[in-house]
Amino acid sequence: LIALSLVRDFEPLEHQVKTARTVLQRMRGRALLCDEVGMGKTIEAGLVIAQSRAEGAQRILLIVPKSLIGQWQNELLNLFGIEAREDHSNFVSPGVYLLGREFAGSERGAEPLAACAPFDLVVIDEAHEIFAGLHKRYGRDGLYDETSDEAVMAHRVRSFLRTSPVLLLTATPMQN
């Protein structure tokens, strides 16, 4: 991985490098990383982002809980030298865009995201928060309610993902 030469002040663990390689080579950037808290999903995602950029990816979108935007910015910059910007207006220029999931799933956010070309990579942290809550999408009668807040957010996000490779991160164990 070229990305290993971009790593600053730490050495990724073997399982993190192996995971990044698998995501990039076998899964072509499309994967669900589902590990316990503290196992290094952010490092693995950083390696995938750095390698994707080294291979020519121009536009990368990160969707994270709003409370984690600063943490993601700091870790990408300090660990990989990647400047991720929180920009709500221009998604056409090359760069790494960092958005809160509330904005990305809102009508105001999803509209400009859907209007631009597909991203070279989309990373969604805490992905279960966008795509879970399935039970909340059904009414008391057991019928799917497309108007529920959870359904609307998931549909909006799905609408601009289109053909972009998507890396989903979640700390929710699969057995749950």
mmCIF file of C-alpha atoms in Angstrom:
data_model
loop_
_atom_site.group_PDB
_atom_site.id
_atom_site.type_symbol
_atom_site.label_atom_id
_atom_site.label_comp_id
_atom_site.label_asym_id
_atom_site.label_seq_id
_atom_site.Cartn_x
_atom_site.Cartn_y
_atom_site.Cartn_z
ATOM 1 C CA LEU A 1 0.000 0.000 0.000
ATOM 2 C CA ILE A 2 1.318 3.411 -0.989
ATOM 3 C CA ALA A 3 -0.780 4.791 1.872
ATOM 4 C CA LEU A 4 1.636 3.321 4.416
ATOM 5 C CA SER A 5 4.232 5.891 3.358
ATOM 6 C CA LEU A 6 1.728 8.653 4.195
ATOM 7 C CA VAL A 7 1.136 7.464 7.770
ATOM 8 C CA ARG A 8 2.472 9.857 10.407
ATOM 9 C CA ASP A 9 3.727 9.168 13.922
ATOM 10 C CA PHE A 10 2.264 5.671 14.302
ATOM 11 C CA GLU A 11 2.466 2.241 12.764
ATOM 12 C CA PRO A 12 -0.804 0.613 11.740
ATOM 13 C CA LEU A 13 -1.401 -2.844 13.176
ATOM 14 C CA GLU A 14 -1.181 -5.829 10.851
ATOM 15 C CA HIS A 15 -4.945 -6.497 10.929
ATOM 16 C CA GLN A 16 -5.641 -2.867 9.983
ATOM 17 C CA VAL A 17 -3.361 -3.014 6.950
ATOM 18 C CA LYS A 18 -4.797 -6.401 5.929
ATOM 19 C CA THR A 19 -8.343 -5.064 6.210
ATOM 20 C CA ALA A 20 -7.524 -1.996 4.100
ATOM 21 C CA ARG A 21 -5.919 -4.204 1.431
ATOM 22 C CA THR A 22 -8.943 -6.494 1.359
ATOM 23 C CA VAL A 23 -11.360 -3.559 1.048
ATOM 24 C CA LEU A 24 -9.343 -2.045 -1.794
ATOM 25 C CA GLN A 25 -8.347 -5.152 -3.729
ATOM 26 C CA ARG A 26 -11.104 -7.717 -3.292
ATOM 27 C CA MET A 27 -14.031 -5.460 -2.498
ATOM 28 C CA ARG A 28 -13.039 -2.508 -4.710
ATOM 29 C CA GLY A 29 -13.841 -0.055 -1.902
ATOM 30 C CA ARG A 30 -17.271 -1.528 -1.153
ATOM 31 C CA ALA A 31 -17.408 -3.006 2.320
ATOM 32 C CA LEU A 32 -18.932 -3.065 5.773
ATOM 33 C CA LEU A 33 -16.372 -2.844 8.574
ATOM 34 C CA CYS A 34 -18.073 -4.124 11.669
ATOM 35 C CA ASP A 35 -15.753 -4.254 14.682
ATOM 36 C CA GLU A 36 -15.944 -3.600 18.366
ATOM 37 C CA VAL A 37 -15.110 -0.087 19.548
ATOM 38 C CA GLY A 38 -11.360 0.560 19.585
ATOM 39 C CA MET A 39 -10.332 -2.027 16.989
ATOM 40 C CA GLY A 40 -9.203 0.596 14.477
ATOM 41 C CA LYS A 41 -12.015 1.180 11.987
ATOM 42 C CA THR A 42 -10.946 4.828 11.677
ATOM 43 C CA ILE A 43 -7.354 3.765 10.916
ATOM 44 C CA GLU A 44 -8.588 1.221 8.368
ATOM 45 C CA ALA A 45 -10.826 3.828 6.734
ATOM 46 C CA GLY A 46 -7.931 6.320 6.746
ATOM 47 C CA LEU A 47 -5.722 3.791 4.959
ATOM 48 C CA VAL A 48 -8.448 3.168 2.365
ATOM 49 C CA ILE A 49 -8.918 6.915 1.844
ATOM 50 C CA ALA A 50 -5.175 7.582 1.594
ATOM 51 C CA GLN A 51 -4.646 4.695 -0.834
ATOM 52 C CA SER A 52 -7.653 5.724 -2.929
ATOM 53 C CA ARG A 53 -6.237 9.236 -3.218
ATOM 54 C CA ALA A 54 -2.796 7.849 -4.108
ATOM 55 C CA GLU A 55 -4.485 5.853 -6.882
ATOM 56 C CA GLY A 56 -6.194 8.963 -8.271
ATOM 57 C CA ALA A 57 -9.472 9.373 -6.372
ATOM 58 C CA GLN A 58 -10.398 13.050 -6.642
ATOM 59 C CA ARG A 59 -13.576 13.400 -4.577
ATOM 60 C CA ILE A 60 -14.181 11.521 -1.354
ATOM 61 C CA LEU A 61 -17.163 12.026 0.930
ATOM 62 C CA LEU A 62 -17.235 11.163 4.619
ATOM 63 C CA ILE A 63 -20.583 11.133 6.415
ATOM 64 C CA VAL A 64 -20.206 10.998 10.185
ATOM 65 C CA PRO A 65 -22.206 11.926 13.280
ATOM 66 C CA LYS A 66 -21.947 15.697 13.709
ATOM 67 C CA SER A 67 -20.312 15.211 17.114
ATOM 68 C CA LEU A 68 -17.414 13.331 15.456
ATOM 69 C CA ILE A 69 -16.591 15.822 12.678
ATOM 70 C CA GLY A 70 -13.721 17.424 14.623
ATOM 71 C CA GLN A 71 -12.317 14.050 15.656
ATOM 72 C CA TRP A 72 -12.325 12.823 12.035
ATOM 73 C CA GLN A 73 -10.691 16.043 10.817
ATOM 74 C CA ASN A 74 -7.968 15.786 13.462
ATOM 75 C CA GLU A 75 -7.247 12.093 12.941
ATOM 76 C CA LEU A 76 -7.127 12.305 9.144
ATOM 77 C CA LEU A 77 -4.828 15.325 9.278
ATOM 78 C CA ASN A 78 -2.574 14.159 12.115
ATOM 79 C CA LEU A 79 -2.348 10.476 11.136
ATOM 80 C CA PHE A 80 -2.465 10.661 7.328
ATOM 81 C CA GLY A 81 -1.869 14.290 6.336
ATOM 82 C CA ILE A 82 -5.335 14.426 4.770
ATOM 83 C CA GLU A 83 -7.225 17.689 5.067
ATOM 84 C CA ALA A 84 -10.945 16.972 5.213
ATOM 85 C CA ARG A 85 -13.124 20.023 4.882
ATOM 86 C CA GLU A 86 -16.612 20.614 6.122
ATOM 87 C CA ASP A 87 -18.154 22.245 3.061
ATOM 88 C CA HIS A 88 -21.898 22.353 2.524
ATOM 89 C CA SER A 89 -21.953 24.087 -0.831
ATOM 90 C CA ASN A 90 -19.395 22.812 -3.333
ATOM 91 C CA PHE A 91 -19.048 19.088 -3.924
ATOM 92 C CA VAL A 92 -17.628 19.369 -7.453
ATOM 93 C CA SER A 93 -14.010 20.343 -6.741
ATOM 94 C CA PRO A 94 -11.438 17.712 -5.825
ATOM 95 C CA GLY A 95 -11.110 17.100 -2.108
ATOM 96 C CA VAL A 96 -12.164 15.144 0.946
ATOM 97 C CA TYR A 97 -15.544 16.382 2.150
ATOM 98 C CA LEU A 98 -16.710 15.787 5.706
ATOM 99 C CA LEU A 99 -20.415 16.100 6.493
ATOM 100 C CA GLY A 100 -22.606 15.417 9.479
ATOM 101 C CA ARG A 101 -25.120 12.670 8.784
ATOM 102 C CA GLU A 102 -27.974 14.957 9.807
ATOM 103 C CA PHE A 103 -27.015 17.377 7.009
ATOM 104 C CA ALA A 104 -26.368 14.619 4.456
ATOM 105 C CA GLY A 105 -29.758 13.052 5.202
ATOM 106 C CA SER A 106 -31.625 16.348 5.110
ATOM 107 C CA GLU A 107 -33.369 17.711 2.045
ATOM 108 C CA ARG A 108 -30.978 20.688 2.073
ATOM 109 C CA GLY A 109 -27.959 18.367 2.059
ATOM 110 C CA ALA A 110 -29.106 15.522 -0.150
ATOM 111 C CA GLU A 111 -30.173 17.779 -3.013
ATOM 112 C CA PRO A 112 -26.704 19.191 -3.904
ATOM 113 C CA LEU A 113 -25.110 15.793 -3.242
ATOM 114 C CA ALA A 114 -27.498 14.130 -5.692
ATOM 115 C CA ALA A 115 -26.889 16.871 -8.275
ATOM 116 C CA CYS A 116 -23.138 16.248 -8.532
ATOM 117 C CA ALA A 117 -21.297 13.359 -10.151
ATOM 118 C CA PRO A 118 -20.817 10.191 -8.082
ATOM 119 C CA PHE A 119 -17.960 10.346 -5.581
ATOM 120 C CA ASP A 120 -14.848 8.224 -6.010
ATOM 121 C CA LEU A 121 -15.440 6.897 -2.475
ATOM 122 C CA VAL A 122 -18.040 7.445 0.240
ATOM 123 C CA VAL A 123 -17.273 6.503 3.850
ATOM 124 C CA ILE A 124 -20.162 6.405 6.309
ATOM 125 C CA ASP A 125 -19.245 6.176 9.999
ATOM 126 C CA GLU A 126 -21.832 4.814 12.418
ATOM 127 C CA ALA A 127 -23.692 3.570 9.347
ATOM 128 C CA HIS A 128 -26.243 1.716 11.448
ATOM 129 C CA GLU A 129 -27.615 5.115 12.515
ATOM 130 C CA ILE A 130 -28.615 5.924 8.934
ATOM 131 C CA PHE A 131 -29.702 2.549 7.680
ATOM 132 C CA ALA A 132 -30.916 0.906 10.882
ATOM 133 C CA GLY A 133 -34.071 1.790 12.735
ATOM 134 C CA LEU A 134 -35.931 -0.438 10.319
ATOM 135 C CA HIS A 135 -38.605 -1.109 12.918
ATOM 136 C CA LYS A 136 -39.248 2.647 13.117
ATOM 137 C CA ARG A 137 -40.125 2.646 9.413
ATOM 138 C CA TYR A 138 -43.219 0.534 9.988
ATOM 139 C CA GLY A 139 -46.525 1.710 11.415
ATOM 140 C CA ARG A 140 -48.631 -0.054 14.009
ATOM 141 C CA ASP A 141 -50.430 -1.814 11.196
ATOM 142 C CA GLY A 142 -47.171 -3.432 10.062
ATOM 143 C CA LEU A 143 -47.044 -1.499 6.792
ATOM 144 C CA TYR A 144 -43.923 0.291 5.628
ATOM 145 C CA ASP A 145 -44.163 4.033 6.253
ATOM 146 C CA GLU A 146 -42.105 5.868 3.628
ATOM 147 C CA THR A 147 -42.780 9.140 5.440
ATOM 148 C CA SER A 148 -41.097 8.156 8.724
ATOM 149 C CA ASP A 149 -38.026 10.248 9.541
ATOM 150 C CA GLU A 150 -35.792 7.165 9.419
ATOM 151 C CA ALA A 151 -37.073 6.040 6.007
ATOM 152 C CA VAL A 152 -36.775 9.529 4.515
ATOM 153 C CA MET A 153 -33.160 9.928 5.738
ATOM 154 C CA ALA A 154 -32.131 6.495 4.424
ATOM 155 C CA HIS A 155 -33.761 7.158 1.024
ATOM 156 C CA ARG A 156 -32.086 10.550 0.722
ATOM 157 C CA VAL A 157 -28.642 9.161 1.475
ATOM 158 C CA ARG A 158 -29.175 6.194 -0.835
ATOM 159 C CA SER A 159 -30.253 8.590 -3.619
ATOM 160 C CA PHE A 160 -26.831 10.212 -3.929
ATOM 161 C CA LEU A 161 -24.705 7.100 -3.358
ATOM 162 C CA ARG A 162 -25.581 5.713 -6.800
ATOM 163 C CA THR A 163 -22.478 4.009 -8.250
ATOM 164 C CA SER A 164 -19.971 5.327 -5.681
ATOM 165 C CA PRO A 165 -17.981 2.713 -3.785
ATOM 166 C CA VAL A 166 -19.273 2.861 -0.194
ATOM 167 C CA LEU A 167 -17.347 1.913 2.926
ATOM 168 C CA LEU A 168 -19.693 1.488 5.884
ATOM 169 C CA LEU A 169 -18.289 1.586 9.425
ATOM 170 C CA THR A 170 -20.176 0.382 12.463
ATOM 171 C CA ALA A 171 -19.277 -0.766 15.948
ATOM 172 C CA THR A 172 -22.520 -2.709 16.202
ATOM 173 C CA PRO A 173 -21.641 -6.395 16.414
ATOM 174 C CA MET A 174 -23.274 -8.488 13.711
ATOM 175 C CA GLN A 175 -24.825 -10.879 16.238
ATOM 176 C CA ASN A 176 -27.012 -8.025 17.524
#
